[in-house]
Amino acid sequence: MPLYEFRCAADCGRFERSFPMADVPRSVSCPGCEGDATRLVSSPRLGHGSSSAMTLLDATKRSAQEPAVVPGPPPRAASGRSPVTNNPLHRRLPRP
Ligand SMILES: [Zn+2]
C-alpha cells in the first residue's frame, strides 16, 4: 500500500500513513493530539520498500544529484600503459 503524507492542523507536524489507493481519506486523526490532520498533495510512495530494484533506483537518483567525490583519477597500471587483456578471443578484434 502506498504511503500518504498528512499534516496536523494543530501544528504537530507531518506524518505518514499507509492506505489502499481506493480508500485514502482526505483527513485522519493526528497521532499526537487526536485532532484533524489533512492529506497533503504529494506523490504517494508506491515503490517505497527494500527491494533491490528500489535500492538501485535510489542510488542512481542520489548519484545524479549528489555524485560521490573521488580524490583523483583511477590508478594506472605500473607500466603506465592501459591494461592489456589476456583473453585469446580479443586478439581477433579489429585494431584501431
Ligand atoms: Zn496534532
Short mmCIF file of C-alpha atoms and ligand atoms in Angstrom, two decimals:
data_model
loop_
_atom_site.label_atom_id
_atom_site.label_comp_id
_atom_site.label_asym_id
_atom_site.label_seq_id
_atom_site.Cartn_x
_atom_site.Cartn_y
_atom_site.Cartn_z
CA MET A 1 0.00 0.00 0.00
CA PRO A 2 1.26 3.49 -0.75
CA LEU A 3 2.20 5.96 1.94
CA TYR A 4 0.37 9.27 2.15
CA GLU A 5 1.51 12.37 3.97
CA PHE A 6 -0.73 14.25 6.39
CA ARG A 7 -0.28 17.49 8.33
CA CYS A 8 -1.89 18.23 11.67
CA ALA A 9 -3.99 21.40 11.87
CA ALA A 10 -2.72 21.99 15.44
CA ASP A 11 0.94 22.34 14.41
CA CYS A 12 2.06 18.84 15.42
CA GLY A 13 3.80 18.46 12.09
CA ARG A 14 3.66 15.97 9.28
CA PHE A 15 3.26 12.22 9.46
CA GLU A 16 2.67 9.37 7.07
CA ARG A 17 0.01 6.72 6.91
CA SER A 18 -0.49 3.81 4.59
CA PHE A 19 -3.85 3.34 2.90
CA PRO A 20 -5.15 1.46 -0.13
CA MET A 21 -5.38 3.86 -3.06
CA ALA A 22 -9.16 3.40 -3.31
CA ASP A 23 -9.76 4.12 0.37
CA VAL A 24 -7.44 7.02 1.18
CA PRO A 25 -9.29 9.64 3.27
CA ARG A 26 -8.86 13.41 2.96
CA SER A 27 -8.28 13.73 6.69
CA VAL A 28 -7.32 11.46 9.58
CA SER A 29 -6.84 11.94 13.30
CA CYS A 30 -3.44 13.18 14.39
CA PRO A 31 -1.38 10.63 16.35
CA GLY A 32 -0.08 13.41 18.62
CA CYS A 33 -3.18 15.39 19.59
CA GLU A 34 -6.06 13.36 18.08
CA GLY A 35 -7.02 16.48 16.12
CA ASP A 36 -7.82 16.76 12.45
CA ALA A 37 -4.94 16.23 10.01
CA THR A 38 -5.44 16.83 6.31
CA ARG A 39 -3.78 14.95 3.49
CA LEU A 40 -1.07 16.84 1.66
CA VAL A 41 -0.69 16.92 -2.08
CA SER A 42 2.36 14.78 -2.65
CA SER A 43 3.29 11.74 -4.63
CA PRO A 44 2.34 8.51 -2.92
CA ARG A 45 5.36 6.33 -2.27
CA LEU A 46 4.30 3.41 -4.36
CA GLY A 47 7.68 1.80 -4.58
CA HIS A 48 8.84 2.50 -1.07
CA GLY A 49 10.37 -0.74 0.05
CA SER A 50 13.54 -2.69 0.40
CA SER A 51 13.68 -4.41 -2.95
CA SER A 52 16.97 -4.44 -4.80
CA ALA A 53 15.39 -2.61 -7.74
CA MET A 54 14.31 0.27 -5.49
CA THR A 55 17.76 0.34 -3.88
CA LEU A 56 19.34 0.65 -7.32
CA LEU A 57 16.91 3.37 -8.38
CA ASP A 58 17.55 5.31 -5.18
CA ALA A 59 21.33 5.01 -5.61
CA THR A 60 21.10 6.13 -9.24
CA LYS A 61 18.94 9.11 -8.34
CA ARG A 62 21.22 10.03 -5.46
CA SER A 63 24.36 9.82 -7.61
CA ALA A 64 22.77 12.15 -10.19
CA GLN A 65 22.10 14.80 -7.55
CA GLU A 66 24.99 14.17 -5.18
CA PRO A 67 27.82 12.48 -7.09
CA ALA A 68 30.49 10.84 -4.99
CA VAL A 69 33.66 12.89 -4.66
CA VAL A 70 36.80 10.98 -5.59
CA PRO A 71 40.36 12.09 -4.78
CA GLY A 72 41.57 11.71 -8.36
CA PRO A 73 41.54 9.53 -11.46
CA PRO A 74 41.70 5.77 -11.03
CA PRO A 75 45.20 4.38 -10.59
CA ARG A 76 47.05 3.37 -13.74
CA ALA A 77 48.98 0.18 -14.26
CA ALA A 78 52.57 0.12 -13.03
CA SER A 79 53.89 0.22 -16.60
CA GLY A 80 51.93 3.38 -17.37
CA ARG A 81 50.13 1.72 -20.25
CA SER A 82 46.49 0.82 -20.38
CA PRO A 83 45.65 -2.65 -19.14
CA VAL A 84 46.07 -5.48 -21.63
CA THR A 85 43.62 -8.32 -21.87
CA ASN A 86 44.80 -11.91 -21.84
CA ASN A 87 41.64 -13.31 -23.40
CA PRO A 88 42.60 -15.05 -26.72
CA LEU A 89 39.25 -14.08 -28.25
CA HIS A 90 40.20 -10.42 -28.01
CA ARG A 91 43.09 -10.99 -30.48
CA ARG A 92 40.52 -11.36 -33.26
CA LEU A 93 39.07 -7.92 -32.66
CA PRO A 94 39.96 -5.25 -35.24
CA ARG A 95 42.88 -3.00 -34.39
CA PRO A 96 42.45 0.75 -34.39
ZN ZN B 1 -1.78 17.08 16.14
#
